[in-house]
DNA sequence: CCTATTTGCTTAAACGTTTAAGCATATTGC
DNA sequence: GCAATATGCTTAAACGTTTAAGCAAATAGG
């Protein structure tokens, strides 16, 4: 039990007086090894508390069976749920994952990529930092010939697989919902335009306004970092307008929360005087008062699909990156902050 | 650039007509290699886009430079902050971390330990699942001779390093605070007694009541799983008492949130009719109405200390587990839910 | 009964790195 | 000028596994 030195294949071989090669094959149920030997090997392996040395086999086979995951942060429900599902799918196939956080910083992201490559991961599943514009570093991954799968952030920016939701349609759903509630002036606190998903949400918002013949007022369309703090500031900005909106669609739940705080502090009635819709369906949206309507991004499915996409690449030796772009339909969860018309 | 095969030390050696050993030493700035050779080697390495094969060096050196981290879940601010700080400290020293989640399940936790050992991690930093009572699996880690550091959950249960906060004193602080606010009947929705930290909070609560000559009523001390749902149920249970409490100290913020929801739904005024204090200082405690008083657990410091403790072990080859038990003082953040007396 | 095939193993090389040991050559101290 | 030391490299083995190639013995096929 308290064997300091770890048992190796060689130790097993010595006990049974057979070659290490035979032991290796026995442990892998090779058809050319007799059942008798296999049983003996497995018994001794157990007795010696043998644990295969992953490093050695990975080195020999040229596969680490590790997959790198890069997310902006793990303490958002969306990302942690995606991660959990990636892990679940990959663990079943004998892969482990290494999770790294970029904290929305491009520099940290580059660092993460380097350490992942250094650790010889077999693939990388990533969602880009807000800051990331330069894609050189991601090209480095591609040039190494290991699969790269993006989710949520990064659609189309590189020519790789992507899993995400339909941001453009989501905006349409939200605007349509607000119009049905009787809103006439709908504002949008959006993310940075250079991030494709946020740009898509903005385009969806603009096009939906046109569709419903609503005013497209430049004052009502604001770019934001989507933090709580910035949500507060941008909400104040909207309230200071001569012609206030009667609804705000915020492209992120944290910023929506900031907006809600301001509205509560100023005793502005939600949803009557101001309807509010967020994006992401973070758990707190149903915890605060009033509860915030939001878009469910199908985090579990995104995680599972990202993992499966990686596995497809891993299985076929040919590294032909056949673009696998999966766009899921999102779902609008209507809560108190935008339920003007009760059923 | 688009070199399919990765460059190795051998390739560099061939270009310069020196031995692979010399290249290896040059890259590690060995004093026995001339500056001229070092420069030449580094230039060629860059030209060939050489990346050291981590697996090979790890195998040879018997160190993977990977550290496993096990947490109940990552989508809590406490754990994700701990992780971020562990990562920061360890990255600087050339270590990478592998994060795994137990989802509070003992079985998953055992699985995590196995995969981490399989991946040849140099150490494990863990916070135990709520479910975990049997410690056999953790003993397995110790018997492998790799450092094991526990934080938050697991103090004293195994004879290993531990970093955490003073739960007993925290309870004292909370009770003292509530007493100062004029509360006379203080209830406690606690965690499972078999988890040491929750037991310490319960002991602190009980002793503090005695100290302030308050009634220690069995009805007022409830064991809970500390989920939102259970927080709701246990709050209802307290409200159904003939002799209601005028304050509730909940051992976890999520359960405190559940309690708050019930109090809001029943239009019970906080803090006047019922003061509420949570534990953990999750971000949402300052987002909900009213904001919830809570205990700040110093997640950043816990993470840093856990990482540093690991590094100490890693540096000294002798694996003498000199118990390094660090208990930090927690901090009570007073918010609206318990501020009866305004300044 | 003889060839062909299958069964059950062994041998040896390989994965990419590190490192102990060794060996010239150059430098230093006296 | 000679021993002692320092400098700058090479050789070869090692880490623990996998796997291609090969070989003897057993079995099958005709």
XYZ file of C-alpha atoms (C1' of nucleotides) in Angstrom:
746
model
C 0.000 0.000 0.000
C 2.585 2.512 1.093
C 4.805 1.623 -1.842
C 6.759 4.761 -2.481
C 7.821 3.870 -6.014
C 4.935 3.508 -8.374
C 4.471 0.126 -9.999
C 5.182 -0.042 -13.725
C 4.445 -2.481 -16.489
C 7.943 -3.816 -16.037
C 7.233 -4.747 -12.423
C 4.213 -6.732 -13.492
C 6.241 -8.397 -16.205
C 8.910 -9.418 -13.684
C 6.419 -10.979 -11.337
C 4.933 -13.121 -14.091
C 8.165 -13.722 -15.972
C 6.805 -12.404 -19.229
C 7.815 -9.417 -21.332
C 6.604 -5.870 -20.707
C 5.123 -5.904 -24.176
C 2.909 -8.810 -23.271
C 1.739 -6.994 -20.181
C 0.888 -3.879 -22.159
C -1.079 -5.934 -24.633
C -2.829 -7.894 -21.904
C -3.960 -4.675 -20.257
C -5.362 -3.517 -23.574
C -7.134 -6.803 -24.235
C -5.125 -7.545 -27.338
C -6.531 -10.565 -29.179
C -3.108 -12.141 -29.443
C -2.799 -12.635 -25.690
C -4.327 -15.695 -23.999
C -7.174 -15.234 -21.565
C -5.090 -16.912 -18.916
C -2.265 -14.411 -19.221
C -4.678 -11.502 -19.329
C -6.272 -12.592 -16.073
C -2.928 -13.123 -14.407
C -1.694 -9.707 -15.542
C -4.798 -7.955 -14.321
C -4.579 -9.651 -10.970
C -0.972 -8.673 -10.444
C -1.735 -5.148 -11.653
C -4.364 -4.833 -8.995
C -2.125 -6.347 -6.333
C 0.694 -3.935 -7.085
C -1.764 -1.039 -7.209
C -0.613 -0.352 -10.750
C -1.688 2.928 -12.360
C -0.678 3.455 -15.978
C 1.666 6.359 -16.513
C -0.282 8.671 -18.672
C 2.734 10.726 -19.656
C 4.568 7.765 -21.079
C 1.690 6.481 -23.145
C 0.806 9.972 -24.306
C 4.379 10.536 -25.404
C 4.556 7.267 -27.222
C 1.172 7.630 -28.881
C 1.565 11.292 -29.666
C -1.759 12.054 -27.987
C -2.149 13.610 -24.562
C -5.884 12.961 -24.283
C -6.131 16.412 -22.811
C -8.351 19.109 -24.235
C -7.835 22.765 -23.414
C -10.784 25.007 -22.667
C -10.515 28.791 -22.671
C -13.325 30.919 -21.308
C -13.498 34.590 -20.346
C -14.388 33.523 -16.795
C -15.862 30.524 -15.009
C -18.055 32.307 -12.508
C -20.842 32.909 -14.955
C -23.500 30.315 -15.112
C -23.351 30.138 -18.864
C -19.669 29.279 -19.037
C -19.606 26.952 -16.072
C -22.523 25.048 -17.500
C -20.869 24.821 -20.905
C -17.703 23.546 -19.239
C -19.533 20.976 -17.194
C -21.129 19.546 -20.294
C -17.913 19.535 -22.268
C -16.332 17.628 -19.417
C -19.130 15.118 -19.237
C -18.974 14.224 -22.906
C -15.186 14.134 -23.099
C -14.633 12.174 -19.899
C -16.694 9.348 -21.328
C -14.252 9.113 -24.207
C -11.212 9.118 -21.972
C -10.333 12.787 -22.363
C -9.623 15.233 -19.576
C -9.974 18.946 -19.825
C -7.776 21.791 -18.694
C -9.775 24.912 -17.970
C -8.188 28.321 -18.301
C -9.672 31.784 -17.846
C -8.834 34.838 -19.893
C -10.608 37.333 -17.625
C -11.619 39.059 -20.855
C -7.976 39.992 -21.400
C -6.324 39.405 -24.748
C -2.906 39.086 -23.199
C -4.041 36.463 -20.734
C -5.719 34.640 -23.590
C -2.469 34.445 -25.568
C -0.778 33.169 -22.452
C -3.439 30.522 -22.033
C -2.996 29.353 -25.592
C 0.751 29.051 -25.058
C 0.442 27.026 -21.895
C -2.160 24.779 -23.492
C 0.021 24.133 -26.503
C 2.936 23.541 -24.163
C 0.902 20.955 -22.298
C 0.394 19.190 -25.628
C -3.385 19.318 -25.606
C -5.086 17.387 -28.378
C -7.468 20.233 -29.060
C -8.766 23.581 -27.847
C -12.340 24.652 -27.222
C -12.579 28.380 -26.670
C -14.802 31.381 -26.246
C -12.926 34.563 -26.966
C -12.314 37.458 -24.623
C -14.200 40.643 -25.314
C -10.918 42.365 -25.963
C -9.737 39.933 -28.606
C -9.570 41.399 -32.078
C -6.214 40.182 -33.316
C -6.524 36.537 -34.249
C -2.867 35.715 -34.903
C -2.636 33.623 -31.803
C -5.548 31.459 -32.768
C -3.960 30.929 -36.146
C -0.998 29.531 -34.262
C -3.284 26.800 -32.947
C -4.525 26.000 -36.406
C -1.000 25.885 -37.769
C -0.080 23.303 -35.151
C -2.704 21.121 -36.745
C -4.770 20.573 -33.638
C -8.544 21.018 -33.731
C -9.899 24.378 -32.617
C -13.564 24.767 -31.756
C -15.072 28.119 -30.856
C -18.333 28.728 -29.054
C -20.434 31.756 -28.219
C -17.747 34.303 -29.086
C -15.836 34.155 -32.322
C -18.242 32.986 -34.992
C -16.834 33.247 -38.476
C -13.877 35.303 -37.374
C -11.604 32.382 -37.972
C -12.335 29.642 -40.401
C -13.050 27.019 -37.740
C -15.922 25.171 -36.142
C -18.357 27.239 -34.179
C -21.291 26.550 -31.880
C -23.572 29.348 -30.794
C -27.061 30.665 -30.703
C -28.847 32.780 -33.233
C -28.194 36.237 -31.851
C -29.860 38.027 -34.715
C -33.119 36.124 -34.269
C -32.945 36.493 -30.495
C -33.037 40.255 -30.877
C -36.043 39.885 -33.124
C -37.809 37.781 -30.513
C -37.133 40.329 -27.823
C -38.290 43.314 -29.850
C -41.380 41.434 -30.965
C -42.179 40.544 -27.366
C -41.773 44.166 -26.242
C -43.923 45.434 -29.104
C -46.654 43.010 -28.081
C -46.450 44.434 -24.556
C -47.239 47.806 -26.053
C -43.765 49.385 -25.963
C -43.173 52.157 -28.498
C -39.640 53.380 -27.824
C -37.253 50.488 -27.321
C -33.648 51.207 -26.374
C -30.710 48.794 -26.715
C -27.685 48.692 -24.455
C -25.500 46.509 -26.645
C -22.041 44.970 -26.423
C -18.991 45.993 -28.419
C -19.709 46.071 -32.134
C -16.413 44.402 -32.983
C -17.550 41.233 -31.257
C -19.634 39.452 -33.807
C -22.319 38.158 -31.468
C -22.983 41.627 -30.109
C -22.987 43.073 -33.572
C -25.545 40.457 -34.578
C -27.730 41.421 -31.641
C -27.502 45.055 -32.713
C -28.364 44.213 -36.320
C -31.305 42.141 -35.127
C -32.494 45.001 -32.963
C -32.236 47.520 -35.782
C -33.945 45.301 -38.340
C -36.726 44.387 -35.922
C -37.417 48.031 -35.194
C -37.741 48.644 -38.927
C -40.056 45.685 -39.275
C -42.399 47.067 -36.622
C -42.148 50.661 -37.852
C -40.582 51.861 -34.630
C -38.287 54.887 -34.394
C -34.616 54.041 -34.815
C -33.139 56.716 -32.647
C -29.362 56.899 -32.324
C -29.744 58.029 -28.747
C -31.419 54.721 -27.978
C -28.587 52.525 -29.213
C -25.639 52.469 -26.814
C -22.430 50.449 -26.851
C -21.335 49.063 -23.474
C -18.835 46.783 -21.771
C -21.871 45.082 -20.244
C -20.602 45.024 -16.674
C -22.943 45.842 -13.791
C -21.267 49.200 -13.385
C -21.550 50.101 -17.032
C -25.159 48.945 -17.066
C -25.868 51.478 -14.323
C -24.143 54.273 -16.209
C -25.800 53.553 -19.516
C -29.210 53.357 -17.851
C -28.635 56.762 -16.271
C -27.705 58.030 -19.702
C -30.986 56.752 -21.123
C -32.995 58.273 -18.261
C -31.433 61.660 -18.896
C -32.860 61.771 -22.418
C -35.579 64.301 -23.124
C -37.543 61.617 -24.891
C -37.136 58.582 -22.643
C -37.573 55.050 -23.915
C -40.340 52.864 -22.500
C -38.315 49.666 -22.798
C -34.650 48.654 -22.614
C -33.148 45.550 -24.132
C -29.719 44.934 -22.596
C -27.355 42.536 -24.382
C -26.061 41.018 -21.123
C -27.667 40.077 -17.810
C -25.039 41.721 -15.625
C -25.544 45.071 -17.311
C -29.306 44.483 -17.150
C -28.906 44.071 -13.411
C -27.090 47.398 -13.219
C -29.936 48.997 -15.152
C -32.458 47.399 -12.807
C -30.646 48.785 -9.770
C -30.871 52.317 -11.173
C -34.544 51.903 -12.047
C -35.272 50.624 -8.537
C -33.273 53.411 -6.938
C -35.172 56.014 -8.941
C -38.471 54.302 -8.179
C -39.316 53.834 -11.802
C -41.961 51.178 -12.110
C -41.020 48.061 -14.019
C -42.486 47.001 -16.339
C -45.153 49.689 -16.559
C -42.943 52.730 -17.011
C -39.940 50.862 -18.271
C -39.808 47.283 -19.502
C -36.472 45.496 -19.173
C -35.053 42.461 -20.964
C -31.623 40.956 -20.430
C -29.607 38.292 -22.210
C -28.063 35.062 -20.916
C -30.552 33.827 -18.345
C -28.091 34.037 -15.461
C -29.589 32.547 -12.294
C -29.821 35.926 -10.585
C -32.335 37.127 -13.188
C -34.944 35.105 -11.337
C -33.638 36.151 -7.922
C -33.906 39.912 -8.116
C -36.967 42.136 -7.827
C -38.524 42.334 -10.287
C -37.332 39.161 -11.976
C -35.678 39.940 -15.306
C -36.819 38.545 -18.642
C -33.888 37.042 -20.469
C -32.661 34.820 -23.286
C -31.728 31.230 -22.511
C -28.600 30.368 -24.437
C -28.744 26.569 -24.179
C -25.441 26.318 -22.417
C -25.718 22.583 -21.831
C -26.301 21.840 -25.477
C -23.554 24.175 -26.601
C -21.100 22.373 -24.326
C -22.146 18.954 -25.533
C -21.983 19.951 -29.182
C -18.584 21.574 -28.789
C -17.223 18.400 -27.209
C -18.770 16.194 -29.856
C -17.354 18.363 -32.600
C -13.912 17.962 -31.106
C -14.356 14.194 -30.898
C -15.276 14.028 -34.578
C -12.029 15.745 -35.470
C -10.039 13.591 -33.078
C -11.388 10.402 -34.559
C -10.670 11.068 -38.188
C -6.913 11.275 -38.515
C -7.152 13.548 -41.514
C -7.146 17.047 -40.147
C -9.405 18.499 -42.759
C -11.243 21.291 -41.017
C -14.674 20.746 -42.530
C -16.432 23.781 -41.121
C -19.006 22.607 -38.636
C -21.065 25.651 -37.864
C -23.975 25.005 -35.524
C -26.401 27.797 -34.713
C -29.019 26.998 -32.090
C -32.308 28.790 -31.648
C -32.484 30.641 -28.366
C -35.450 30.883 -26.097
C -36.976 33.965 -24.502
C -37.874 33.565 -20.847
C -40.464 36.177 -19.988
C -40.414 37.376 -16.390
C -41.840 40.267 -14.382
C -39.575 42.978 -15.762
C -41.361 42.902 -19.115
C -44.773 41.353 -18.410
C -47.029 44.353 -18.877
C -49.918 42.372 -20.235
C -50.819 39.679 -17.743
C -52.428 36.539 -19.036
C 5.090 28.115 -40.482
C 2.798 25.424 -41.747
C 5.279 22.765 -40.691
C 3.122 19.747 -40.036
C 5.673 17.872 -37.957
C 6.637 19.666 -34.807
C 10.272 20.645 -34.431
C 12.252 18.782 -31.773
C 15.516 19.291 -30.018
C 17.044 16.854 -32.446
C 16.090 19.040 -35.386
C 17.827 21.989 -33.808
C 20.865 19.831 -33.114
C 21.034 18.721 -36.738
C 20.919 22.263 -38.055
C 23.824 23.319 -35.863
C 25.715 20.045 -36.010
C 25.843 19.665 -32.267
C 24.364 17.039 -29.982
C 20.759 17.113 -28.713
C 22.146 17.197 -25.196
C 23.940 20.444 -25.927
C 20.728 21.922 -27.295
C 18.786 20.914 -24.219
C 21.387 22.482 -21.996
C 21.564 25.631 -24.100
C 17.809 26.078 -23.814
C 18.080 25.759 -20.063
C 20.972 28.192 -19.839
C 23.376 25.629 -18.475
C 26.618 27.238 -17.366
C 28.669 24.687 -19.258
C 27.441 25.901 -22.651
C 29.087 28.871 -24.378
C 27.129 32.044 -24.908
C 27.725 31.711 -28.616
C 26.130 28.284 -28.800
C 23.254 29.365 -26.613
C 22.463 32.240 -28.907
C 22.693 30.096 -31.994
C 20.437 27.452 -30.463
C 17.830 29.977 -29.430
C 17.804 31.550 -32.844
C 17.311 28.230 -34.612
C 14.658 27.270 -32.057
C 12.729 30.381 -32.914
C 13.190 29.868 -36.643
C 11.885 26.324 -36.466
C 9.024 27.447 -34.245
C 10.228 24.982 -31.660
C 7.958 24.259 -28.692
C 9.316 21.948 -26.033
C 7.383 18.723 -25.677
C 6.063 18.909 -22.204
C 5.184 15.232 -22.071
C 8.708 14.134 -22.773
C 10.331 16.360 -20.213
C 7.680 15.551 -17.652
C 8.244 11.853 -18.196
C 11.966 12.172 -17.928
C 11.909 14.413 -14.897
C 9.108 12.595 -13.160
C 7.212 15.853 -12.743
C 4.231 16.874 -14.835
C 4.091 20.445 -13.585
C 0.374 20.033 -13.453
C -1.652 20.567 -10.309
C -5.150 19.175 -9.935
C -7.886 21.259 -8.382
C -11.136 19.747 -7.167
C -14.058 21.966 -6.226
C -17.729 21.219 -5.622
C -18.595 23.582 -8.492
C -17.045 26.496 -10.335
C -20.092 28.699 -10.718
C -19.895 30.071 -7.241
C -17.971 33.228 -6.791
C -16.031 31.847 -3.876
C -14.634 28.861 -5.733
C -13.989 30.622 -9.005
C -12.105 33.320 -7.171
C -10.063 30.762 -5.241
C -9.244 29.012 -8.503
C -8.242 32.204 -10.236
C -5.774 32.984 -7.488
C -4.369 29.490 -7.354
C -3.800 29.744 -11.075
C -2.117 33.103 -10.825
C 0.400 31.978 -8.235
C 1.146 28.632 -9.847
C 1.446 29.922 -13.404
C 4.257 32.170 -12.293
C 6.180 29.121 -11.148
C 5.573 27.235 -14.364
C 2.709 25.083 -13.151
C -0.613 24.609 -14.886
C -3.798 23.580 -13.198
C -6.469 21.101 -14.132
C -9.831 22.052 -12.698
C -12.422 19.397 -11.960
C -15.858 19.696 -10.424
C -17.454 17.193 -8.074
C -20.938 18.699 -8.205
C -21.104 17.880 -4.505
C -21.110 14.183 -5.397
C -18.790 11.778 -3.630
C -18.721 9.436 -6.583
C -17.744 12.179 -9.002
C -15.081 13.267 -6.559
C -13.500 9.795 -6.522
C -13.589 9.832 -10.275
C -11.876 13.201 -10.331
C -9.133 11.953 -8.060
C -8.549 8.976 -10.319
C -8.309 11.021 -13.469
C -5.997 13.499 -11.786
C -3.701 10.754 -10.557
C -3.842 9.214 -14.012
C -2.763 12.522 -15.503
C 0.252 12.409 -13.182
C -0.445 15.674 -11.421
C 2.270 16.846 -9.043
C -0.272 17.741 -6.385
C -3.940 18.168 -5.601
C -5.698 21.153 -4.085
C -9.246 20.298 -3.102
C -12.383 21.390 -1.363
C -14.534 18.423 -0.509
C -18.054 17.725 -1.677
C -20.805 18.050 0.883
C -21.516 14.371 0.492
C -17.987 13.240 1.241
C -17.632 11.391 4.520
C -15.496 8.424 3.577
C -11.918 9.609 3.163
C -10.347 6.461 1.707
C -9.924 8.072 -1.656
C -8.026 11.002 -0.281
C -5.760 8.614 1.561
C -4.971 7.148 -1.835
C -3.537 10.514 -2.829
C -1.418 10.659 0.271
C -0.152 7.127 -0.267
C 1.026 8.108 -3.742
C 3.266 10.591 -2.026
C 1.985 13.674 -3.795
C 1.066 16.786 -1.820
C -2.571 17.236 -0.908
C -3.883 20.606 0.218
C -7.444 21.121 1.359
C -9.293 24.391 1.625
C -12.665 25.491 2.965
C -14.061 21.993 3.345
C -12.142 19.214 5.037
C -10.219 20.789 7.904
C -8.632 18.255 10.193
C -10.501 15.365 8.678
C -7.320 14.167 7.077
C -3.924 14.889 8.404
C -2.979 17.336 5.647
C -2.537 21.030 5.004
C -5.612 23.131 5.255
C -6.528 26.739 4.503
C -9.823 28.157 5.654
C -11.538 30.811 7.644
C -12.466 30.774 11.281
C -16.023 29.514 11.071
C -16.495 29.369 14.804
C -15.535 33.011 15.267
C -17.592 34.052 12.249
C -20.710 32.737 13.943
C -19.787 34.708 17.031
C -19.430 37.866 14.980
C -22.812 37.364 13.376
C -24.638 36.668 16.629
C -22.939 39.599 18.289
C -23.962 41.853 15.416
C -27.578 40.676 15.608
C -27.668 41.135 19.354
C -26.449 44.691 18.927
C -29.293 45.269 16.493
C -31.664 44.292 19.264
C -32.564 40.765 18.173
C -33.706 38.433 20.919
C -34.560 35.170 19.190
C -31.921 34.217 16.650
C -32.462 31.135 14.473
C -29.761 29.276 12.552
C -30.265 27.451 9.283
C -27.013 25.503 9.270
C -25.272 23.086 6.944
C -24.751 19.382 7.526
C -23.205 18.679 10.905
C -20.847 16.064 9.500
C -19.073 18.729 7.477
C -16.632 20.258 9.870
C -17.000 23.859 8.746
C -20.752 23.758 9.185
C -20.400 22.058 12.516
C -18.036 24.830 13.581
C -20.565 27.438 12.541
C -23.209 25.640 14.596
C -20.909 25.427 17.621
C -20.106 29.113 17.270
C -23.785 29.950 17.082
C -24.627 27.894 20.159
C -21.747 29.243 22.231
C -22.504 32.820 21.218
C -26.125 32.439 22.264
C -24.968 31.221 25.667
C -22.565 34.108 25.957
C -25.357 36.630 25.370
C -27.867 34.751 27.509
C -30.180 34.121 24.618
C -32.595 31.187 24.443
C -31.096 28.112 22.794
C -34.240 26.673 21.305
C -33.962 23.424 19.368
C -36.679 24.612 17.037
C -34.426 27.467 16.004
C -31.505 25.297 14.931
C -32.144 23.564 11.611
C -29.895 21.433 9.453
C -30.090 22.127 5.709
C -28.531 21.280 2.351
C -28.200 25.057 1.895
C -29.654 25.197 -1.610
C -32.060 27.977 -2.573
C -34.930 25.515 -2.472
C -34.046 24.197 0.942
C -33.563 27.738 2.211
C -37.162 28.454 1.227
C -38.449 25.342 2.957
C -36.531 25.885 6.160
C -37.638 29.530 6.301
C -41.262 28.421 5.968
C -40.620 25.974 8.772
C -39.336 28.791 10.984
C -42.288 31.023 10.121
C -44.709 28.294 11.134
C -43.378 28.280 14.687
C -45.643 29.559 17.411
C -42.783 31.571 18.782
C -41.129 33.017 15.704
C -37.518 34.134 15.658
C -36.704 37.792 14.975
C -33.467 36.997 13.151
C -32.126 34.197 10.974
C -28.499 33.408 10.407
C -28.161 31.143 7.363
C -24.888 29.248 6.865
C -24.893 29.770 3.081
C -25.855 32.652 0.797
C -27.922 30.562 -1.598
C -30.124 29.288 1.202
C -30.252 32.831 2.583
C -31.577 33.931 -0.782
C -34.297 31.288 -0.586
C -35.209 32.563 2.863
C -35.293 36.126 1.562
C -37.649 35.141 -1.234
C -40.099 33.648 1.261
C -39.889 36.699 3.516
C -40.525 38.988 0.546
C -43.412 36.854 -0.689
C -45.005 36.936 2.751
C -44.371 40.672 3.045
C -42.401 40.302 6.208
C -40.332 43.402 6.735
C -36.574 42.977 6.729
C -34.786 43.794 8.910
C -37.429 45.151 11.288
C -39.533 42.043 11.699
C -36.869 39.593 10.664
C -33.167 40.260 10.324
C -31.259 38.051 7.893
C -27.571 37.209 7.608
C -25.986 34.904 5.056
C -22.539 33.421 4.627
C -20.091 33.587 1.720
C -20.583 37.082 0.327
C -21.733 35.866 -3.073
C -22.152 38.793 -5.478
C -25.920 38.447 -5.563
C -26.133 39.325 -1.858
C -25.619 42.933 -2.884
C -27.937 42.634 -5.877
C -31.174 41.524 -4.264
C -33.711 43.561 -2.308
C -32.972 44.001 0.467
C -29.248 43.437 0.175
C -28.105 40.575 2.398
C -25.498 40.890 5.140
C -22.886 38.183 4.734
C -19.459 36.879 5.668
C -16.557 37.545 3.340
C -14.426 34.427 3.146
C -11.256 35.933 1.662
C -11.357 33.728 -1.382
C -8.418 35.434 -3.046
C -6.160 34.933 -0.079
C -7.256 31.345 0.403
C -6.370 30.607 -3.211
C -2.982 32.252 -2.966
C -2.129 30.504 0.278
C -3.218 27.120 -1.031
C -0.986 27.555 -4.058
C 1.938 28.724 -1.971
C 1.538 25.799 0.378
C 1.706 23.443 -2.568
C 4.828 25.164 -3.854
C 6.550 24.747 -0.505
C 5.961 21.024 -0.675
C 7.028 20.832 -4.290
C 10.294 22.562 -3.566
C 11.487 20.434 -0.716
C 11.993 16.949 -2.087
C 11.404 15.387 1.283
C 7.719 14.689 1.410
C 7.328 15.259 5.100
C 3.804 16.526 5.504
C 4.445 19.174 8.117
C 0.870 20.209 8.841
C 0.392 23.712 7.580
C -2.937 24.764 8.962
C -3.897 28.343 8.145
C -7.070 29.813 9.589
C -7.992 33.287 8.376
C -10.254 35.711 10.176
C -13.429 36.364 8.249
C -15.131 39.690 7.840
C -18.791 40.514 8.347
C -20.283 42.727 5.645
C -23.348 44.401 7.073
C -26.075 45.209 4.548
C -29.740 46.186 4.612
C -31.117 42.801 5.666
C -29.749 43.232 9.171
C -29.241 46.990 9.623
C -31.952 47.795 12.107
C -30.035 50.525 13.843
C -29.001 53.113 11.293
C -25.951 55.141 11.991
C 1.958 -35.842 -43.933
C 3.068 -31.409 -45.447
C 1.998 -26.595 -46.020
C -0.626 -22.589 -44.377
C -2.574 -20.270 -40.774
C -3.362 -18.989 -36.121
C -1.931 -18.355 -31.475
C 0.982 -16.434 -27.972
C 4.439 -14.574 -26.970
C 9.463 -11.854 -27.370
C 12.712 -8.423 -29.119
C 13.859 -4.047 -29.937
C 13.039 0.422 -31.285
C 10.627 4.506 -30.663
C 8.264 8.884 -28.526
C 11.354 13.748 -26.989
C 13.546 15.043 -23.312
C 17.114 15.180 -19.413
C 21.351 14.098 -17.133
C 25.280 11.487 -15.227
C 29.637 10.415 -16.866
C 33.313 11.253 -19.650
C 36.684 13.499 -22.560
C 39.289 16.749 -24.891
C 40.967 21.464 -24.810
C 41.854 25.729 -22.581
C 42.935 28.316 -18.545
C 44.744 29.124 -13.998
C 47.914 28.969 -9.985
C 52.229 28.301 -8.271
C 56.299 24.084 -16.902
C 53.189 21.093 -14.664
C 49.286 19.746 -12.004
C 44.720 21.302 -11.041
C 40.677 23.229 -12.511
C 37.378 25.135 -15.731
C 35.144 25.126 -20.103
C 32.405 23.130 -23.758
C 30.925 19.763 -25.597
C 29.533 14.312 -26.593
C 27.854 9.708 -25.469
C 24.581 6.923 -23.811
C 21.153 5.677 -20.804
C 16.931 6.595 -18.799
C 11.725 7.906 -17.984
C 7.255 4.089 -18.948
C 4.783 3.027 -22.518
C 3.428 1.187 -27.296
C 4.032 -1.334 -31.470
C 6.105 -3.231 -35.731
C 8.448 -7.250 -36.746
C 9.515 -11.729 -35.883
C 9.594 -16.423 -34.193
C 8.289 -20.824 -32.308
C 4.614 -23.863 -31.303
C 0.018 -25.333 -32.029
C -3.742 -26.013 -35.078
C -6.142 -26.465 -39.446
C -6.793 -27.781 -44.228
C -6.130 -30.615 -47.948
